[in-house]
Coordinates of C-alpha atoms in Angstrom, one line a residue:
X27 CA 149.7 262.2 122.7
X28 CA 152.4 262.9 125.3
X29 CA 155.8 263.2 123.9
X30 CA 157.3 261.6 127.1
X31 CA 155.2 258.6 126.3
X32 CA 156.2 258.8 122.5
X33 CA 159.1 258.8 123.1
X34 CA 160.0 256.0 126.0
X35 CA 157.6 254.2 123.0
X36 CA 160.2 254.9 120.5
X37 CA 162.9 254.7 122.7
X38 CA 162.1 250.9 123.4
X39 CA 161.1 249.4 120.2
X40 CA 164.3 250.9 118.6
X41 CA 166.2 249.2 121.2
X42 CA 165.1 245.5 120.8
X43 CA 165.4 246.4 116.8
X44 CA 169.0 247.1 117.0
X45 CA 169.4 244.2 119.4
X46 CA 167.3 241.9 117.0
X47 CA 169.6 243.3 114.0
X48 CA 172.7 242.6 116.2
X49 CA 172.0 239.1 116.5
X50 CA 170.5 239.2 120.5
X51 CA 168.5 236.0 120.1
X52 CA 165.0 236.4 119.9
X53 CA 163.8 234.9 122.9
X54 CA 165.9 237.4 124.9
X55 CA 165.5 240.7 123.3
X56 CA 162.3 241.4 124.0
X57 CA 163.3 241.5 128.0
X58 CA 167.4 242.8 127.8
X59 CA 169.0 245.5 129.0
X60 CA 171.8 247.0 127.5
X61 CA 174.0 246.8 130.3
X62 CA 172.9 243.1 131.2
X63 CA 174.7 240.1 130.3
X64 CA 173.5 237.3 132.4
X65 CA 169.1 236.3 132.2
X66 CA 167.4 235.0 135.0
X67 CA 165.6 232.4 133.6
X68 CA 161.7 231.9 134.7
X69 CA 159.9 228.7 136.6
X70 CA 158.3 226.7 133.6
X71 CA 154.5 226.8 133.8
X72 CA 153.7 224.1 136.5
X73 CA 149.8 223.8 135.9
X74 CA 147.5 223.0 139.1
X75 CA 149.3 222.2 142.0
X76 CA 147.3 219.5 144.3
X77 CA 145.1 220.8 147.3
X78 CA 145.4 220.9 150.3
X79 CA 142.4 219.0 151.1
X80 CA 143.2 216.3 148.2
X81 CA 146.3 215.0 149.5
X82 CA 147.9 212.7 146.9
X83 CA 149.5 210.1 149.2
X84 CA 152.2 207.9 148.1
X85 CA 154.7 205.2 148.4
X86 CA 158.1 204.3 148.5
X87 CA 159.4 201.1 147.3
X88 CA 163.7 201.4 147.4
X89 CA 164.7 203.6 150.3
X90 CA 168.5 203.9 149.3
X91 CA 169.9 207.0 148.6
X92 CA 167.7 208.0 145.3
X93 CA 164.8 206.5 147.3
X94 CA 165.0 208.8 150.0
X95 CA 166.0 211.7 147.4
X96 CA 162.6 211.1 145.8
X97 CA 160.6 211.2 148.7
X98 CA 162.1 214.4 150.4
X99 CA 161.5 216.3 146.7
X100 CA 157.8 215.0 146.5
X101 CA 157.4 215.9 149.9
X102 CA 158.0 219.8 148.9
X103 CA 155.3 219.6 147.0
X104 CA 151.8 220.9 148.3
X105 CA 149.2 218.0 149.1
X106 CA 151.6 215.5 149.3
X107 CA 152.2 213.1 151.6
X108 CA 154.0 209.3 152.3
X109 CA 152.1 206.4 153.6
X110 CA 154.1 203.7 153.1
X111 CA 157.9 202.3 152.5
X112 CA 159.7 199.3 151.2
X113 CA 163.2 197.7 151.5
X114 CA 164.6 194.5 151.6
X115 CA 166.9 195.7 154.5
X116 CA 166.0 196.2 158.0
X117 CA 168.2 198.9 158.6
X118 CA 166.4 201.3 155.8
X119 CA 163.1 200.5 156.8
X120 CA 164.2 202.3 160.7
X121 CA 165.9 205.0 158.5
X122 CA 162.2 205.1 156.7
X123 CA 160.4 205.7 160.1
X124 CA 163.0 208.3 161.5
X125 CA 162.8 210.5 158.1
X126 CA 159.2 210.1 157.8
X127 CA 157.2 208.9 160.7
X128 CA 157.1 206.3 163.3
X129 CA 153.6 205.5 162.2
X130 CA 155.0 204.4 158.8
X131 CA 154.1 201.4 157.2
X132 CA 157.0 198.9 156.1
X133 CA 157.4 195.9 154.8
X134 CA 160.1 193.8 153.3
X135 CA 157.3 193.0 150.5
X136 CA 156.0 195.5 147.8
X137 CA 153.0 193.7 147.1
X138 CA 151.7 194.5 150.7
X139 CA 152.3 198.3 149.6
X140 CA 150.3 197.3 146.3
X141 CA 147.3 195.8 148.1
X142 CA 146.8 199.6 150.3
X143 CA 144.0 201.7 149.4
X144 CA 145.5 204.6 151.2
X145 CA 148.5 204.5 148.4
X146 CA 147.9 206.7 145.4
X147 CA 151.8 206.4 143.6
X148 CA 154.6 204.4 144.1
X149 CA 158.2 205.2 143.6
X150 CA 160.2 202.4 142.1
X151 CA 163.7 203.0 143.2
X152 CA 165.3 199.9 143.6
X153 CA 167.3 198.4 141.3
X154 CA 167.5 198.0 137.6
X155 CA 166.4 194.6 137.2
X156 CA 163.2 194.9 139.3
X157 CA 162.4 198.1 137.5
X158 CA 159.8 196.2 134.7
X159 CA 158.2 193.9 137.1
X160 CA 157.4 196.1 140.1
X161 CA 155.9 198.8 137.3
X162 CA 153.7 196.0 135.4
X163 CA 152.5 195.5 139.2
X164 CA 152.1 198.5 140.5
X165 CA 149.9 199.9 137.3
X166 CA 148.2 196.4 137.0
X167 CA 147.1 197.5 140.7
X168 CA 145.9 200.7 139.8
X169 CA 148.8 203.1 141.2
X170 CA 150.6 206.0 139.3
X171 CA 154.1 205.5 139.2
X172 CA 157.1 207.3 139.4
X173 CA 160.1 204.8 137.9
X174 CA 163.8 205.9 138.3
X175 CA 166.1 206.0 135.4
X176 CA 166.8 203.7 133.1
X177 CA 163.2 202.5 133.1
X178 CA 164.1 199.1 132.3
X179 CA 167.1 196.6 132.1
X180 CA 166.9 195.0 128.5
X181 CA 164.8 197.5 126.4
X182 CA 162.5 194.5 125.3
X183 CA 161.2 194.8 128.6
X184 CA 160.0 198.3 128.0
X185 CA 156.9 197.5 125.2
X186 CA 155.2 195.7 128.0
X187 CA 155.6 198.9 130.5
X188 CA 154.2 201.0 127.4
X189 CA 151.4 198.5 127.0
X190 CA 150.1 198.4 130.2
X191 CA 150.4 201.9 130.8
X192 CA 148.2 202.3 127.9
X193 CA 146.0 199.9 129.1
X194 CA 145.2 201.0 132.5
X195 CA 145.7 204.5 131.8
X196 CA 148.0 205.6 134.9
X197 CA 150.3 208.3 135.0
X198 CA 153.9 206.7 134.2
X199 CA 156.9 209.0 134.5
X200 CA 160.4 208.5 134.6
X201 CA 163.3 210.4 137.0
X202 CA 165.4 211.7 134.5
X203 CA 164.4 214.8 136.5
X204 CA 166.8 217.1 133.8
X205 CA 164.1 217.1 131.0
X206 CA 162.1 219.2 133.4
X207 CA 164.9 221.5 134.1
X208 CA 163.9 225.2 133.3
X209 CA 167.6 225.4 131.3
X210 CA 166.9 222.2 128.9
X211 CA 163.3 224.6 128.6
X212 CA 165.4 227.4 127.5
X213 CA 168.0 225.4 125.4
X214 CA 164.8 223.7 123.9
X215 CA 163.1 227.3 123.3
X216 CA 166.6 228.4 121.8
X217 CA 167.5 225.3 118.9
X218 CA 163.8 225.9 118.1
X219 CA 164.3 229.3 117.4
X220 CA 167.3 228.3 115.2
X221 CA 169.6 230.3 117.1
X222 CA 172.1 227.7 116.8
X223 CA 171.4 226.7 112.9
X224 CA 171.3 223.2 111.6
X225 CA 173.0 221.3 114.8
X226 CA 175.2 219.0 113.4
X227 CA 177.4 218.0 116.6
X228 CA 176.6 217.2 120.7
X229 CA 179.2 215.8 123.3
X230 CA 178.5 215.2 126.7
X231 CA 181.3 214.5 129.6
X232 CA 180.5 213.0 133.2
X233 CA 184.1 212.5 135.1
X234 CA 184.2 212.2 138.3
X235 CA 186.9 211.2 141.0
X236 CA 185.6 209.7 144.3
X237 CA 184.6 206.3 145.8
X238 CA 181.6 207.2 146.2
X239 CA 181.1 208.9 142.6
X240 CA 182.4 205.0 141.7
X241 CA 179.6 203.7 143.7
X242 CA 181.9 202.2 146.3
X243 CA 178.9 202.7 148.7
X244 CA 179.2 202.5 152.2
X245 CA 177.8 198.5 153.7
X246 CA 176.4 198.6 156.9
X247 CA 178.1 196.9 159.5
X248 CA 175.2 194.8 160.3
X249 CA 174.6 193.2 156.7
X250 CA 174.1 189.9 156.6
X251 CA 171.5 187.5 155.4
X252 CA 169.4 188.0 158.8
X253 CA 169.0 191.7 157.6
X254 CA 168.9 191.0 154.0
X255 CA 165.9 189.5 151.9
X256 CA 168.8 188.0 149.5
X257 CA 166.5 185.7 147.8
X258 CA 164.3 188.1 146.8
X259 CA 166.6 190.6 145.5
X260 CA 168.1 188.1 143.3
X261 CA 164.7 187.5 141.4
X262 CA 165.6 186.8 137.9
X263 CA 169.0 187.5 138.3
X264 CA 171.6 184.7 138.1
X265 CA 171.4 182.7 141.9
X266 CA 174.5 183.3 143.9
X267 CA 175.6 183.0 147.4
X268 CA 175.0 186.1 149.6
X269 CA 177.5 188.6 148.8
X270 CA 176.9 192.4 150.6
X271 CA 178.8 194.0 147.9
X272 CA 176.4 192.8 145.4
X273 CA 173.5 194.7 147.1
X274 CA 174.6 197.4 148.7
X275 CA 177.0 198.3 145.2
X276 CA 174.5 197.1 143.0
X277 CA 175.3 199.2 140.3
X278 CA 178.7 197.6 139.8
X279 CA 176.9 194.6 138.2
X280 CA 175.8 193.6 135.1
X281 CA 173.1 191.3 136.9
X282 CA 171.7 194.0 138.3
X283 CA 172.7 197.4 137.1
X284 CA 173.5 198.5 133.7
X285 CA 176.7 200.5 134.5
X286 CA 177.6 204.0 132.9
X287 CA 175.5 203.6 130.3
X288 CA 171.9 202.7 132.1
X289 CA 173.3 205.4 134.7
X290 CA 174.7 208.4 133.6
X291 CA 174.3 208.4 130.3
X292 CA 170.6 207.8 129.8
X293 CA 170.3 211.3 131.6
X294 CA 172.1 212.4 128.5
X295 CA 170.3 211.2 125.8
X296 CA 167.1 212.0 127.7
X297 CA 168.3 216.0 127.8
X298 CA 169.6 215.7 124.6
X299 CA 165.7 214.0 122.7
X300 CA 163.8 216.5 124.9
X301 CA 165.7 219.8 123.5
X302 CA 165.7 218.3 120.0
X303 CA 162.7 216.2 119.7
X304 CA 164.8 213.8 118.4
X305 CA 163.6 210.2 118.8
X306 CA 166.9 208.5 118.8
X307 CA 170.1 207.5 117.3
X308 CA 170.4 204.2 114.6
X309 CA 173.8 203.1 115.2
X310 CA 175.8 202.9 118.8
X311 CA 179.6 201.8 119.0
X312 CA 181.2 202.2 122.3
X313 CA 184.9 201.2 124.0
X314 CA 186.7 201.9 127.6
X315 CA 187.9 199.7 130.0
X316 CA 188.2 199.0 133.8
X317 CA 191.0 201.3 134.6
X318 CA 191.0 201.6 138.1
X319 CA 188.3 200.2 140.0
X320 CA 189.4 196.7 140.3
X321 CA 187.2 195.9 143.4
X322 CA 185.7 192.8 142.2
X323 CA 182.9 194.7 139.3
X324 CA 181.8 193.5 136.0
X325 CA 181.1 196.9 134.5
X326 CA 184.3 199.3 133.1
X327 CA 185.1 202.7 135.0
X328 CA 186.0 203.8 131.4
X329 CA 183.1 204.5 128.8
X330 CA 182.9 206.2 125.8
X331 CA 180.4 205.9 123.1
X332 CA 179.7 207.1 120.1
X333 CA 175.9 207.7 118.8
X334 CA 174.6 208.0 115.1
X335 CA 171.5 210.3 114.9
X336 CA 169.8 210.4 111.1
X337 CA 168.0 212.8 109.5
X338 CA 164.4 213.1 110.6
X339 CA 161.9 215.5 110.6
X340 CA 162.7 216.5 113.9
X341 CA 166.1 217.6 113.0
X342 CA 169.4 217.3 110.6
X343 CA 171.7 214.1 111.0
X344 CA 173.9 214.4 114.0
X345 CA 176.8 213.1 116.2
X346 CA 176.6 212.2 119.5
X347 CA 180.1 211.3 121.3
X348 CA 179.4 210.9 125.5
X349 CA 182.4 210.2 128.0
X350 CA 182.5 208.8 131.6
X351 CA 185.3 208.8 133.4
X352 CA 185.2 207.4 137.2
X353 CA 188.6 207.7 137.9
X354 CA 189.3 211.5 136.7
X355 CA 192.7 212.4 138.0
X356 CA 191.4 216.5 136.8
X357 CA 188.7 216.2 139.2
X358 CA 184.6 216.1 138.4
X359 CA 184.2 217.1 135.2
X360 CA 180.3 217.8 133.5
X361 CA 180.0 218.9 129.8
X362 CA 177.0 219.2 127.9
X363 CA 177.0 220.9 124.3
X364 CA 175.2 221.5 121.5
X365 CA 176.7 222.6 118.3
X366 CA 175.5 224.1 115.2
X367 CA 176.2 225.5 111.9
X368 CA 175.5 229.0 113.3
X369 CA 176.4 228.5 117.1
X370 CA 176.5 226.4 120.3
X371 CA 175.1 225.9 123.4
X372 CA 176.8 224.9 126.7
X373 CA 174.2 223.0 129.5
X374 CA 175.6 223.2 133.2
X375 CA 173.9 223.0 136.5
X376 CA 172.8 226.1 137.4
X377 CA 172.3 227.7 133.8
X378 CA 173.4 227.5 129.8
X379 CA 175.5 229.8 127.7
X380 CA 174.6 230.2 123.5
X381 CA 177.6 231.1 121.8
X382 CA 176.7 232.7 118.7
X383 CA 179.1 232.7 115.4
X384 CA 177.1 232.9 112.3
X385 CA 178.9 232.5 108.9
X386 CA 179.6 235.9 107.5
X387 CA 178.1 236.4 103.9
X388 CA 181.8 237.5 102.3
X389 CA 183.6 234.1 102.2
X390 CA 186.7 236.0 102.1
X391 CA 189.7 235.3 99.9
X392 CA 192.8 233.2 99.2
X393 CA 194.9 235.0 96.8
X394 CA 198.5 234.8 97.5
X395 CA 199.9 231.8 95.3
X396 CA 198.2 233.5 92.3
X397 CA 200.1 236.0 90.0
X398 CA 199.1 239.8 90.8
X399 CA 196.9 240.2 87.5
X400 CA 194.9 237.7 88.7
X401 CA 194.6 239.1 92.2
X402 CA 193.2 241.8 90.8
X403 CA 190.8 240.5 88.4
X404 CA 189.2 238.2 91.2
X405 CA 189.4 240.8 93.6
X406 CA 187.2 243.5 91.1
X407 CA 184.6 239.9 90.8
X408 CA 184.7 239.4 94.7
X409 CA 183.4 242.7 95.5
X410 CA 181.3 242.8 93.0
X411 CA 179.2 240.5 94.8
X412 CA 180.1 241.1 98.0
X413 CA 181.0 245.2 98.1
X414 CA 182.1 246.0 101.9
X415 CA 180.0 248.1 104.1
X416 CA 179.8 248.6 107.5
X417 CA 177.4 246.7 109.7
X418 CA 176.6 246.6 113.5
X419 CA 178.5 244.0 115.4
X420 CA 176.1 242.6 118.3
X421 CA 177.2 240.1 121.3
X422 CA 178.0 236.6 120.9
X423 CA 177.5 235.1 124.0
X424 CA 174.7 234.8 126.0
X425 CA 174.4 233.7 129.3
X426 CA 171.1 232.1 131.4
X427 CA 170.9 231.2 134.8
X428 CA 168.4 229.7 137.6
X429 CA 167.2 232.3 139.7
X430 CA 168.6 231.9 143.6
X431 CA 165.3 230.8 145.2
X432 CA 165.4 227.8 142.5
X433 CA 163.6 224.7 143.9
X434 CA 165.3 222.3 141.0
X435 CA 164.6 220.5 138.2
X436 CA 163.9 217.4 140.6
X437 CA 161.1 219.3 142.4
X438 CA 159.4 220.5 138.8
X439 CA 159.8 216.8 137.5
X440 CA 157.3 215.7 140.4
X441 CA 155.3 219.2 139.6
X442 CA 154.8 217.3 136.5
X443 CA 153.9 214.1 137.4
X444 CA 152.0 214.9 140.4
X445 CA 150.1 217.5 138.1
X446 CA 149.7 215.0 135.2
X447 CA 147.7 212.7 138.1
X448 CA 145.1 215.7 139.1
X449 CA 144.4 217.2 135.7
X450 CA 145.4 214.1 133.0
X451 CA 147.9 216.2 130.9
X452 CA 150.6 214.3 129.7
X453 CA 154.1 213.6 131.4
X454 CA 157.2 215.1 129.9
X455 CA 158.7 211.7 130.5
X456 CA 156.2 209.0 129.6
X457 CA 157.1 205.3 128.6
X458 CA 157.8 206.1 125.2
X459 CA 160.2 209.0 125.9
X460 CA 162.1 206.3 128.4
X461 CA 162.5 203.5 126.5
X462 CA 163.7 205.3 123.4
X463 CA 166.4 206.8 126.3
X464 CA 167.4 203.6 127.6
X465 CA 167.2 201.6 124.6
X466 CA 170.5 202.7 123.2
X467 CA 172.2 203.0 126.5
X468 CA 171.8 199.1 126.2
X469 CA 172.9 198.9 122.5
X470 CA 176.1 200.9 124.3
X471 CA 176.5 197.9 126.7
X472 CA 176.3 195.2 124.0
X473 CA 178.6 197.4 121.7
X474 CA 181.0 197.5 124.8
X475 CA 180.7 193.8 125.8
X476 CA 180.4 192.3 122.5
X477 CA 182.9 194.4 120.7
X478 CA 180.7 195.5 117.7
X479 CA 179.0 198.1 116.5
X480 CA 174.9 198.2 117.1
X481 CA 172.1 198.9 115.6
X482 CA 168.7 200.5 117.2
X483 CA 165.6 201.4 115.4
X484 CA 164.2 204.5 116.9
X485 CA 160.9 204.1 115.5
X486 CA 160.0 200.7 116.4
X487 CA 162.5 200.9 119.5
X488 CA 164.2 197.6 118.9
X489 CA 167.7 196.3 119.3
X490 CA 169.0 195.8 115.6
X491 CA 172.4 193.3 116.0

């Protein structure tokens, strides 16, 4: 045996001991150097990416901002390519061609899109109330699809998106692109290593302080009903007189949106079930206001809500409290934490940070409105069973971050779903996982609206007045 080897050997499993025995969390030991402080975190396992010869080809129906979003991402995938688009306004489906081919088809009607054999997947990104209907189609079809957040308008619409994705057997997914973010990997990794103890808290903060951030989208100057299918964007919705606000700032309106809680915080409660398992909270009460934004909107600015998770076998009871504030005179503001009885972590863009503060086994003392006899009596039984010694102190924070070359947890959410097509594994983000995400984003609304607390039944995923 060489001693040089021997002792590197010795060398390096005495190192991640002490670190172990210092209270370096497990999963980052093994790989840490003394001297380091900040982790690079790795690429998640992204399975079979599709060939080059066996393109998967899709379509676009929604080519507004997300819309295009969507498409460029899938785009940086290998083997993929767009066929088609859809839009109810002229003017997007030139933009389609411009971005993406003049030899693109377009139409004004998704069916026609439905109808191609050269179309493998949609991506549904219009608007929240043609979510359900243009999925039920599209899989009733036979086409994969790729849905935009919140997967449905009124979550009794969702059980028929779970049923016929169960019935045809197509890949569903939905965009809450964070649950396949390699930090919400790592934070998962971490709370199931009980780093953090028994959680017992989360809070989550989206201000931000913009027009646009308030969806005070820009209208083209040639809007009008001669560049607008109006009819058929109204569908279900209540019938009105053309209004260009109403389209191009849909998400202003109840009849078509579901405001800060279908929006913003559905990406919440999905980051917050993936990293806990958790299946959902039982009881929603929410409050705000339009503060600010007095340009004609039925939905407040304002939002705060409060979110009752109960004990499962997935976790301890918790408390969720989520804020949205689109008039933030501090400037953008995004918070997401996760507390527990032994720590917290901190979720941000570009990485997470686990604060680390067990409970220390000597609970200590409170002695100084007793007489000195019994000071000293209690003191001799304190440290009887707790007699000081000396013990290594290790780090308490912790930081991970994305490495620079990143691609984003957009691009490894359509790794997923483009994978789940070639090979049949499962979705992170399947009908089941959306609906229980938007479900209570809608209890929210009605808590908001009605004034009142709600009631959701995670299991059954049901609206419980």
């Amino acid at each position: 045996m060489k001693p040089n080897k021997t002792r590197r050997s010795f060398l390096k499993r005495l190192s991640t001991s002490a670190a172990l025995a210092a209270g370096v969390p497990s999963a980052m030991a093994a790989g840490m150097r003394s001297s380091a402080s900040v982790q690079y975190l790795k690429p998640t396992q992204q399975g079979k990416m599709p060939a080059a010869n066996d393109n998967i080809r899709i379509a676009v129906i929604g080519t507004g901002g997300m819309g295009i979003g969507d498409v460029n991402t899938a785009l940086m995938v290998n083997g993929v390519e767009v066929v088609a688009a859809c839009d109810l306004y002229d003017g997007r489906l030139v933009r389609a061609k411009e971005l993406w081919g003049k030899d693109l088809f377009t139409t004004k009607d998704y069916r026609e899109i439905l109808e191609r054999s050269d179309v493998d997947a949609v991506i549904n990104a219009t608007t929240d109330h043609w979510h359900q209907k243009i999925c039920l189609d599209a899989m009733e079809k036979g086409k994969h699809v790729y849905c935009e957040k919140p997967m449905v308008q009124k979550s009794e619409d969702g059980h028929a998106i779970i049923q016929m994705q169960q019935k045809t057997g197509k890949v569903f997914q939905v965009g809450s692109q964070y649950v396949s973010s390699i930090i919400h990997a790592k934070a998962k990794e971490l709370i199931d290593a009980g780093e953090i103890g028994e959680i017992n808290f989360a809070e989550a903060q989206i201000d931000r302080h913009s027009a646009r951030g308030a969806w005070q989208y820009t209208v083209p100057l040639d809007a009008s009903p001669e560049t607008v299918d109006w009819d058929t964007y109204l569908g279900q919705a209540p019938d009105r007189p053309w209004d260009p606000l109403r389209f191009f700032r849909w998400r202003n309106y109840r009849d078509y949106g579901t405001g800060v809680a279908g929006d913003l915080y559905v990406h919440m409660l999905s980051m917050l079930h993936f990293v806990t398992g958790s299946k959902g909270p039982n009881r929603v009460l929410a409050t705000g206001g339009l503060r600010y934004w007095k340009d004609g909107r039925d939905v407040p600015d304002l939002h705060l809500g409060l979110f009752d998770y109960p004990d499962s076998p997935e976790h301890p009871a918790f408390n969720l409290a989520l804020r949205t504030n689109l008039v933030s005179g501090g400037g953008d503001n995004f918070l997401f934490r996760i507390v527990g009885s032994e720590g917290d972590i901190s979720i941000g863009f570009s990485g997470l940070t686990l604060r680390k503060t067990p409970f220390p086994k000597d609970p200590g003392m409170s002695l100084n409105s007793f007489p000195e006899a019994m000071q000293e009596a209690i003191k001799a039984d304190h440290y009887k069973k707790y007699p000081p010694k000396a013990s290594l102190v290790g780090p308490s924070q912790f930081e991970f971050k994305v490495p620079p070359d990143y691609k984003g947890d957009r691009y490894e959410h359509f790794v997923n779903f483009f994978d789940s097509i070639q090979t049949g594994k499962p979705v992170v983000e399947d009908a089941v996982f959306g609906l229980r995400a938007s479900g209570p984003t809608e209890a929210g609304n009605i808590s908001y609206f009605e004034k009142k607390i709600m009631g959701w039944d995670p299991e059954k995923m049901e609206l419980n007045p």
